[in-house]
Amino acid sequence: MKKCKIMVSSLIGIMTRSVSCKANGDMMFVEQLPMSIKLFVQKNFPNLAIAYAEKKKSTQGKGYVVNLNNGTELYFNVSGSWNMIDCKSDALPVSLIPTKVFDVVDRRFTNAQFVKIVKRNQGCEIVMSNGVVLRFDMNGEVA
């Protein structure tokens, strides 16, 4: 009976505090994320919750990976600015797509959604739900 109580209380503790369980990043509580990241998620994904978060170290530098409860993955640099947002099959929030890029793509691909955006040194890369990958320069022109 005592073991059962310990297991139940452990499970409740895990469920009430979102943590990362992946081996290639440092486990962290959602509350430990920089405030800018938490505000970004609240503003752009108001109906979703953070499932878990990781502090990562890679060849591109340090940063954070945030996974939302619908599978969306958000990548941030160490200062809290986003680098990549992958909504898988869900649509990206329109607020994250530069206006000029949105206008160009929306006219050409009326039946496809934006599902992924990646910031690049010289612009950004957009992935559409139909598999089309488009690259744009800093001025929003197709590269």
mmCIF file of C-alpha atoms in Angstrom:
data_model
loop_
_atom_site.group_PDB
_atom_site.id
_atom_site.type_symbol
_atom_site.label_atom_id
_atom_site.label_comp_id
_atom_site.label_asym_id
_atom_site.label_seq_id
_atom_site.Cartn_x
_atom_site.Cartn_y
_atom_site.Cartn_z
ATOM 1 C CA MET A 1 0.000 0.000 0.000
ATOM 2 C CA LYS A 2 2.844 2.372 0.844
ATOM 3 C CA LYS A 3 4.484 1.679 -2.545
ATOM 4 C CA CYS A 4 1.188 2.438 -4.277
ATOM 5 C CA LYS A 5 0.911 5.803 -2.486
ATOM 6 C CA ILE A 6 4.478 6.682 -3.422
ATOM 7 C CA MET A 7 3.845 5.777 -7.077
ATOM 8 C CA VAL A 8 0.617 7.784 -7.215
ATOM 9 C CA SER A 9 2.196 10.842 -5.624
ATOM 10 C CA SER A 10 5.162 10.578 -7.999
ATOM 11 C CA LEU A 11 2.874 10.387 -11.019
ATOM 12 C CA ILE A 12 0.866 13.371 -9.830
ATOM 13 C CA GLY A 13 4.083 15.322 -9.348
ATOM 14 C CA ILE A 14 5.216 14.517 -12.860
ATOM 15 C CA MET A 15 1.855 15.369 -14.388
ATOM 16 C CA THR A 16 1.548 18.709 -12.622
ATOM 17 C CA ARG A 17 5.019 19.945 -13.557
ATOM 18 C CA SER A 18 5.805 19.695 -17.263
ATOM 19 C CA VAL A 19 9.337 18.500 -17.845
ATOM 20 C CA SER A 20 11.347 17.299 -20.758
ATOM 21 C CA CYS A 21 12.297 13.653 -20.907
ATOM 22 C CA LYS A 22 14.495 13.610 -23.984
ATOM 23 C CA ALA A 23 18.082 12.478 -23.607
ATOM 24 C CA ASN A 24 19.708 14.985 -26.001
ATOM 25 C CA GLY A 25 18.774 18.085 -24.002
ATOM 26 C CA ASP A 26 18.783 19.185 -20.407
ATOM 27 C CA MET A 27 15.506 18.499 -18.667
ATOM 28 C CA MET A 28 13.828 21.683 -17.422
ATOM 29 C CA PHE A 29 10.600 22.784 -15.863
ATOM 30 C CA VAL A 30 8.381 24.971 -18.016
ATOM 31 C CA GLU A 31 8.568 27.601 -15.280
ATOM 32 C CA GLN A 32 12.337 27.847 -15.914
ATOM 33 C CA LEU A 33 11.881 29.015 -19.508
ATOM 34 C CA PRO A 34 12.693 32.666 -20.180
ATOM 35 C CA MET A 35 9.628 34.895 -19.812
ATOM 36 C CA SER A 36 9.937 35.993 -23.462
ATOM 37 C CA ILE A 37 9.409 32.401 -24.624
ATOM 38 C CA LYS A 38 6.408 31.850 -22.351
ATOM 39 C CA LEU A 39 4.843 35.128 -23.568
ATOM 40 C CA PHE A 40 5.539 34.179 -27.195
ATOM 41 C CA VAL A 41 3.675 30.885 -26.743
ATOM 42 C CA GLN A 42 0.754 32.567 -24.951
ATOM 43 C CA LYS A 43 0.434 35.218 -27.674
ATOM 44 C CA ASN A 44 0.828 33.021 -30.763
ATOM 45 C CA PHE A 45 -0.597 29.707 -29.530
ATOM 46 C CA PRO A 46 -3.253 30.796 -26.981
ATOM 47 C CA ASN A 47 -5.242 27.551 -27.141
ATOM 48 C CA LEU A 48 -2.235 25.269 -26.656
ATOM 49 C CA ALA A 49 -0.101 24.399 -23.641
ATOM 50 C CA ILE A 50 3.587 23.639 -23.321
ATOM 51 C CA ALA A 51 3.959 19.863 -23.024
ATOM 52 C CA TYR A 52 7.691 19.957 -22.248
ATOM 53 C CA ALA A 53 10.803 22.046 -22.731
ATOM 54 C CA GLU A 54 14.519 21.410 -23.125
ATOM 55 C CA LYS A 55 17.654 23.462 -22.921
ATOM 56 C CA LYS A 56 19.756 22.333 -25.888
ATOM 57 C CA LYS A 57 23.351 22.560 -26.987
ATOM 58 C CA SER A 58 24.120 21.930 -30.645
ATOM 59 C CA THR A 59 26.576 22.871 -33.344
ATOM 60 C CA GLN A 60 24.437 25.973 -34.005
ATOM 61 C CA GLY A 61 24.751 27.090 -30.393
ATOM 62 C CA LYS A 62 22.680 26.964 -27.246
ATOM 63 C CA GLY A 63 18.941 27.406 -27.096
ATOM 64 C CA TYR A 64 15.589 26.010 -26.108
ATOM 65 C CA VAL A 65 13.183 23.533 -27.651
ATOM 66 C CA VAL A 66 9.544 23.825 -26.632
ATOM 67 C CA ASN A 67 6.978 21.187 -27.575
ATOM 68 C CA LEU A 68 3.304 22.065 -27.391
ATOM 69 C CA ASN A 69 0.547 19.617 -26.535
ATOM 70 C CA ASN A 70 -0.465 19.247 -30.208
ATOM 71 C CA GLY A 71 3.058 18.244 -31.332
ATOM 72 C CA THR A 72 4.164 21.685 -32.538
ATOM 73 C CA GLU A 73 7.901 22.232 -32.010
ATOM 74 C CA LEU A 74 9.356 25.668 -31.312
ATOM 75 C CA TYR A 75 13.101 26.352 -31.382
ATOM 76 C CA PHE A 76 14.554 29.442 -29.713
ATOM 77 C CA ASN A 77 18.071 30.812 -29.423
ATOM 78 C CA VAL A 78 19.605 31.489 -26.029
ATOM 79 C CA SER A 79 18.217 35.059 -26.001
ATOM 80 C CA GLY A 80 14.658 33.779 -26.511
ATOM 81 C CA SER A 81 14.130 34.676 -30.192
ATOM 82 C CA TRP A 82 12.556 31.944 -32.292
ATOM 83 C CA ASN A 83 14.616 30.192 -34.986
ATOM 84 C CA MET A 84 12.142 27.606 -36.235
ATOM 85 C CA ILE A 85 8.492 26.758 -35.761
ATOM 86 C CA ASP A 86 7.199 23.412 -37.000
ATOM 87 C CA CYS A 87 3.442 22.938 -36.649
ATOM 88 C CA LYS A 88 3.614 19.535 -38.395
ATOM 89 C CA SER A 89 0.240 19.359 -40.206
ATOM 90 C CA ASP A 90 -1.428 22.288 -38.402
ATOM 91 C CA ALA A 91 -1.351 25.812 -39.810
ATOM 92 C CA LEU A 92 1.200 28.316 -38.548
ATOM 93 C CA PRO A 93 -0.308 31.395 -36.919
ATOM 94 C CA VAL A 94 -0.490 34.068 -39.644
ATOM 95 C CA SER A 95 1.070 36.578 -37.240
ATOM 96 C CA LEU A 96 4.398 34.715 -37.550
ATOM 97 C CA ILE A 97 4.609 35.045 -41.329
ATOM 98 C CA PRO A 98 6.054 38.283 -42.746
ATOM 99 C CA THR A 99 3.264 40.212 -44.514
ATOM 100 C CA LYS A 100 4.994 40.355 -47.903
ATOM 101 C CA VAL A 101 5.743 36.619 -47.777
ATOM 102 C CA PHE A 102 2.144 35.847 -46.806
ATOM 103 C CA ASP A 103 0.767 37.939 -49.702
ATOM 104 C CA VAL A 104 3.003 36.241 -52.291
ATOM 105 C CA VAL A 105 2.367 32.711 -51.071
ATOM 106 C CA ASP A 106 -1.344 33.117 -50.334
ATOM 107 C CA ARG A 107 -2.008 34.144 -53.967
ATOM 108 C CA ARG A 108 -0.020 31.241 -55.434
ATOM 109 C CA PHE A 109 -1.034 28.422 -53.074
ATOM 110 C CA THR A 110 -4.682 28.956 -52.185
ATOM 111 C CA ASN A 111 -5.272 25.342 -51.088
ATOM 112 C CA ALA A 112 -2.159 24.923 -48.923
ATOM 113 C CA GLN A 113 -1.329 26.061 -45.400
ATOM 114 C CA PHE A 114 1.916 27.329 -43.919
ATOM 115 C CA VAL A 115 3.131 24.565 -41.577
ATOM 116 C CA LYS A 116 6.789 25.422 -40.898
ATOM 117 C CA ILE A 117 8.980 28.505 -40.877
ATOM 118 C CA VAL A 118 12.745 28.659 -40.409
ATOM 119 C CA LYS A 119 14.776 31.839 -39.994
ATOM 120 C CA ARG A 120 17.905 31.860 -42.146
ATOM 121 C CA ASN A 121 20.848 34.283 -42.228
ATOM 122 C CA GLN A 122 19.581 35.868 -45.419
ATOM 123 C CA GLY A 123 15.815 35.499 -44.958
ATOM 124 C CA CYS A 124 13.461 32.638 -44.184
ATOM 125 C CA GLU A 125 12.243 29.289 -45.452
ATOM 126 C CA ILE A 126 8.548 28.361 -45.513
ATOM 127 C CA VAL A 127 7.179 24.825 -45.818
ATOM 128 C CA MET A 128 3.635 24.390 -47.074
ATOM 129 C CA SER A 129 1.207 21.584 -46.224
ATOM 130 C CA ASN A 130 1.487 20.324 -49.824
ATOM 131 C CA GLY A 131 5.251 19.809 -49.367
ATOM 132 C CA VAL A 132 6.380 22.899 -51.295
ATOM 133 C CA VAL A 133 9.417 24.612 -49.757
ATOM 134 C CA LEU A 134 9.905 28.308 -50.505
ATOM 135 C CA ARG A 135 12.884 30.498 -49.633
ATOM 136 C CA PHE A 136 12.653 34.254 -49.204
ATOM 137 C CA ASP A 137 15.305 36.920 -48.813
ATOM 138 C CA MET A 138 15.275 39.658 -46.169
ATOM 139 C CA ASN A 139 12.993 41.801 -48.395
ATOM 140 C CA GLY A 140 10.355 39.093 -48.735
ATOM 141 C CA GLU A 141 11.299 38.288 -52.324
ATOM 142 C CA VAL A 142 11.414 34.674 -53.506
ATOM 143 C CA ALA A 143 15.066 33.620 -53.365
#
